Coordinates of C-alpha atoms in Angstrom, one line a residue:
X2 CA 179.2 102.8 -69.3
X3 CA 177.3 100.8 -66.3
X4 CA 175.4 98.9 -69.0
X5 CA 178.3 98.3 -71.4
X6 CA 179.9 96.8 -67.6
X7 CA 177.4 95.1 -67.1
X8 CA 177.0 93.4 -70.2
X9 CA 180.7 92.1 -70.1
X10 CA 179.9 90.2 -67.2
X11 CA 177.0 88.2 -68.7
X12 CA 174.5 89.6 -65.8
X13 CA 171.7 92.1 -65.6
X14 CA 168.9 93.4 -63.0
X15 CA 165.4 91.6 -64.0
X16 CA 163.8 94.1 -61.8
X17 CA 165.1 96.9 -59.3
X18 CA 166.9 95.3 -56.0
X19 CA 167.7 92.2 -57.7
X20 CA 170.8 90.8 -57.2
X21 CA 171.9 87.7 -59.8
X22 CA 173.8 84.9 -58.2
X23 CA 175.2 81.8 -59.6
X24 CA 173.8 78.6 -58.3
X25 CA 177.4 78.1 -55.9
X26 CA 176.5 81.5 -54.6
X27 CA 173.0 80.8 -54.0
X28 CA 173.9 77.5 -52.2
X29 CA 176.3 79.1 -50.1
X30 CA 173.7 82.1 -49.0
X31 CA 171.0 79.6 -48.3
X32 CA 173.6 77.4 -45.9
X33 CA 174.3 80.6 -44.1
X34 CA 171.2 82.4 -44.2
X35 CA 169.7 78.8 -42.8
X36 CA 172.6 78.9 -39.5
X37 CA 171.4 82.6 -38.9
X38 CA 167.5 81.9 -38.9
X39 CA 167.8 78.9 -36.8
X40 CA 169.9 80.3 -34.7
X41 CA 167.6 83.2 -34.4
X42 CA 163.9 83.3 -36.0
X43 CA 163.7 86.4 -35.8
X44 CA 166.8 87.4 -38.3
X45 CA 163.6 88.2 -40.8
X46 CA 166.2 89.0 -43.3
X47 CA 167.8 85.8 -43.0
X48 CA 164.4 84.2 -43.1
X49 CA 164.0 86.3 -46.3
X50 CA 166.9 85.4 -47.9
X51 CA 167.0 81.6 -47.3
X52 CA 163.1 81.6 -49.0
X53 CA 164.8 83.1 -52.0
X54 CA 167.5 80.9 -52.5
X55 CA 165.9 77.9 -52.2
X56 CA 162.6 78.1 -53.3
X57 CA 163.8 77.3 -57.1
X58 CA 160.8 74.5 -57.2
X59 CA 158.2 75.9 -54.8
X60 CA 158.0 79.2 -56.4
X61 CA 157.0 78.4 -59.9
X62 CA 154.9 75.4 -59.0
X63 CA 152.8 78.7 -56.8
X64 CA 153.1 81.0 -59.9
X65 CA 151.5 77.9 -62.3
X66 CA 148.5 77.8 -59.2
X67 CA 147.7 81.4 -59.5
X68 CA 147.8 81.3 -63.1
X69 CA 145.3 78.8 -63.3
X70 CA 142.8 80.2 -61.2
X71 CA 140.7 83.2 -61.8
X72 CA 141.5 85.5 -59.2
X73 CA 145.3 84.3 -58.7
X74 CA 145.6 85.0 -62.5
X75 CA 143.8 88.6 -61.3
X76 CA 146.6 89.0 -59.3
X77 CA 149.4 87.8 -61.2
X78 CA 148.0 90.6 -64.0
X79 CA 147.0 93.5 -61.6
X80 CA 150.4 93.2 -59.0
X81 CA 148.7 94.3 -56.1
X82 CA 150.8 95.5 -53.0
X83 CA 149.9 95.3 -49.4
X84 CA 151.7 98.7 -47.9
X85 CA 150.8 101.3 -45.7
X86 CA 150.6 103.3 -48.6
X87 CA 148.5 101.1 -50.7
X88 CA 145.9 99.7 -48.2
X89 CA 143.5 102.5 -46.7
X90 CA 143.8 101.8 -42.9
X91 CA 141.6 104.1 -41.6
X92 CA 138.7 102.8 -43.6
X93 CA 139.9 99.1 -42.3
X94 CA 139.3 100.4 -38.8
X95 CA 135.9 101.4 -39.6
X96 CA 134.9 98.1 -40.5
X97 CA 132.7 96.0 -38.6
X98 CA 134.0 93.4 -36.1
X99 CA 134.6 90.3 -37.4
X100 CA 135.2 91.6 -40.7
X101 CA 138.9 90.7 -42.8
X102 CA 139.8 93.9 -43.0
X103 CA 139.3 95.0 -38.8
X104 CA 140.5 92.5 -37.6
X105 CA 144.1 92.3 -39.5
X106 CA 144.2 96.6 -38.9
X107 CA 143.9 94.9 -34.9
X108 CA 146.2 92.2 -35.4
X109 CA 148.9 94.6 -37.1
X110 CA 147.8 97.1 -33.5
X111 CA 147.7 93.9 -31.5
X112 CA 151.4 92.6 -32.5
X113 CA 153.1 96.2 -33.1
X114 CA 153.9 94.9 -36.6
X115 CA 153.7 96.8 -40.1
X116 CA 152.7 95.3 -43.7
X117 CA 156.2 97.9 -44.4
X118 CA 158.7 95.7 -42.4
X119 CA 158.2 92.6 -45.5
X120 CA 162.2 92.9 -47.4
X121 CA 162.4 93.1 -51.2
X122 CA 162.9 90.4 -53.2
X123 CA 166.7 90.3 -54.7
X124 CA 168.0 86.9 -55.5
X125 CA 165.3 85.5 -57.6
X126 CA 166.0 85.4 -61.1
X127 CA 162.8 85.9 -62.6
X128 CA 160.7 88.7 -62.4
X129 CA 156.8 87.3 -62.2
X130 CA 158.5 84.7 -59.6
X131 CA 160.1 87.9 -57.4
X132 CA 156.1 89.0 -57.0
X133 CA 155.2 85.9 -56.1
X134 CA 157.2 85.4 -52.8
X135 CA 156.7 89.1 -52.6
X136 CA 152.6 88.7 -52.4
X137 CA 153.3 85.6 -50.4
X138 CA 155.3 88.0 -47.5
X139 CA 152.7 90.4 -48.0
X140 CA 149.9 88.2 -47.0
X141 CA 152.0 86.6 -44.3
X142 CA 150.0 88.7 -41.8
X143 CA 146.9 87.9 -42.7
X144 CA 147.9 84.0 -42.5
X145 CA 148.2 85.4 -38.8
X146 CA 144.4 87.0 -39.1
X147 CA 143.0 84.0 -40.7
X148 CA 144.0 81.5 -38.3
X149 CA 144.0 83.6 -35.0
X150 CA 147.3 83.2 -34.1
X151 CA 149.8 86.1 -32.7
X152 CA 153.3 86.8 -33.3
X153 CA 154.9 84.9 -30.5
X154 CA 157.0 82.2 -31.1
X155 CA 154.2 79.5 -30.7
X156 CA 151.6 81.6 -32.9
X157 CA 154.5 81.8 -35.6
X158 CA 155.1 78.0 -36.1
X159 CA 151.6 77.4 -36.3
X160 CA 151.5 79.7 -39.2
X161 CA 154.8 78.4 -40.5
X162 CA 153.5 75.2 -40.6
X163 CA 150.4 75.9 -42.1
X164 CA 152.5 77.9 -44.6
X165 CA 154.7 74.9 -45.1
X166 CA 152.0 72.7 -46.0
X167 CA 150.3 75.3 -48.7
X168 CA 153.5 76.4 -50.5
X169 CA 156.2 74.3 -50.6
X170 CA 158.8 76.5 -49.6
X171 CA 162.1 75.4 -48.0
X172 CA 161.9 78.2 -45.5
X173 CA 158.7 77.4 -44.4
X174 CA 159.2 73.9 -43.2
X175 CA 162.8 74.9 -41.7
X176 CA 161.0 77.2 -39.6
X177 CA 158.0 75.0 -38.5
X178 CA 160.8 72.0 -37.8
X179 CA 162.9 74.1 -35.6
X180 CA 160.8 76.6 -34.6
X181 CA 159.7 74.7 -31.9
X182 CA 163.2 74.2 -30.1
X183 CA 162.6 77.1 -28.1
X184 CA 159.5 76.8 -26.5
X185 CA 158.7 75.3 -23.5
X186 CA 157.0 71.4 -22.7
X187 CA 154.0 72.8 -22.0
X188 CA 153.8 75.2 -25.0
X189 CA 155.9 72.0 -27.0
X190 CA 153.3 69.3 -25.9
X191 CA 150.1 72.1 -27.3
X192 CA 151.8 73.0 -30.3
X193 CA 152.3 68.9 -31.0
X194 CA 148.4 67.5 -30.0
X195 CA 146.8 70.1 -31.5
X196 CA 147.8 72.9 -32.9
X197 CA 150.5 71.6 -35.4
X198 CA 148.2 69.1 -36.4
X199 CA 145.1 71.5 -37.3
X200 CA 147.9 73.9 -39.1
X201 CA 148.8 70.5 -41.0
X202 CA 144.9 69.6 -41.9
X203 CA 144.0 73.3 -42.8
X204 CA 146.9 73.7 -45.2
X205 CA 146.2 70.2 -46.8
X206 CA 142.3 71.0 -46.9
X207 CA 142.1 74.3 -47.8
X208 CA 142.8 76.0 -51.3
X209 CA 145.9 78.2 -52.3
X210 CA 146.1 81.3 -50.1
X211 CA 147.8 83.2 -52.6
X212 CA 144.6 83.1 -54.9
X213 CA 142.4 85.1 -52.9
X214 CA 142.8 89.2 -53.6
X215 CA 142.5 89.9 -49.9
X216 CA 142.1 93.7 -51.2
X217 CA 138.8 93.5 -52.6
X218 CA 137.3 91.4 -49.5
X219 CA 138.1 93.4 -46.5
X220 CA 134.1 93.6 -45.6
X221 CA 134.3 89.8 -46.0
X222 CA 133.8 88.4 -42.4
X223 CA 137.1 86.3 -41.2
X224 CA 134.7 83.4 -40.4
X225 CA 133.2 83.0 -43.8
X226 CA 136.6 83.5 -45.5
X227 CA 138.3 80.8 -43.5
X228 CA 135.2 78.6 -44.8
X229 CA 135.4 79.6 -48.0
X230 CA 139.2 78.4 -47.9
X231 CA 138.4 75.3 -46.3
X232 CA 140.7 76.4 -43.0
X233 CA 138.9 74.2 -40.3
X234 CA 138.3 76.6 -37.0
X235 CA 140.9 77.0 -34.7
X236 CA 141.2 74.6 -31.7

């Protein structure tokens, strides 16, 4: 009967949690989801939901990058997921120092944070597009690894505007344009000589984050990563 229901209404679910909305719906979730996340950056879900609703030209234009590179097209074909119960923790903490994989088990320590916190995709209507802001949540944390920066407010502009820079996405430069509005001068007039301009640099030099399978390079040493990338070294 659900189906039959369904079918009436000229809608159905690409892929479980997805939610279809007409394009008046989705203009009216990203205005409010947009209020909520400025208001408070920290509204992840808000954060979440503005990325989804807006990201109708960023998203694609990242699928067609992975696609076109070897190990993003790896990734695209093998759906990898980056959960507690997918990613071997305990061997990450054996790793050496220095390596990918210890040092984003200690930043996950470090911050208090879990790869389970990232939300579902539900308002994007395509399927392949869904694990692609998906993957890009996923690896959010290890943005954080790769260019040393901590969850506070000033750490998570950085990455926002690194993230910005590399992807496109709506949400990302909302959040590294008013981001900032709660930090202090001191922190403001850091963030504006030099940090938001290396974020800017790195995400223009380096190549698409989303095109490395962080999964099969956890021995890989953070330094020689971030090289590989073309992510100059933090100031």
């Amino acid at each position: 009967e659900e189906e039959e229901e369904e079918e009436e209404e000229g809608w159905h679910q690409l892929y479980p949690g997805h939610i279809p909305t007409s394009l008046l719906q989705k203009a009216l979730l990203a205005a409010g989801s947009a209020v909520m996340a400025l208001y408070d950056p920290y509204r992840h879900d808000m954060v979440a939901v503005l990325g989804e609703t807006t990201g109708c030209l960023a998203l694609p234009n990242l699928r067609d990058k992975m696609k076109n590179h070897p190990e993003g097209y790896h990734i695209l074909q093998e759906r990898p997921r980056i959960r507690l119960s997918t990613v071997d923790m305990a061997r990450l903490q054996g790793l050496p120092d220095g390596s990918l994989g210890r040092e984003y088990v200690r930043f996950l320590e470090d911050n208090k944070v879990s790869p389970d916190t990232r939300m579902p995709p539900k308002f994007v209507d395509d399927e392949e597009l869904a694990y692609v802001i998906q993957r890009y949540r996923e690896v959010h944390d290890l943005m954080h690894t790769l260019l040393g920066m901590p969850t506070n407010m000033l750490g998570e502009v950085v990455v926002k505007w690194f993230e910005a820079v590399q992807t496109g996405l709506p949400m990302c430069v909302l959040g590294a344009a008013f981001g900032p509005v709660r930090l202090s001068t001191r922190k403001l007039q850091v963030l504006a000589t030099e940090l938001v301009p290396w974020a800017i640099r790195s995400g223009l030099n380096a190549s698409c984050v989303l095109n490395v399978y962080y999964e099969q390079r956890w021995e890989q040493p953070v330094e020689s990563l971030r090289e590989e990338l073309g992510i100059f070294p933090p100031p």
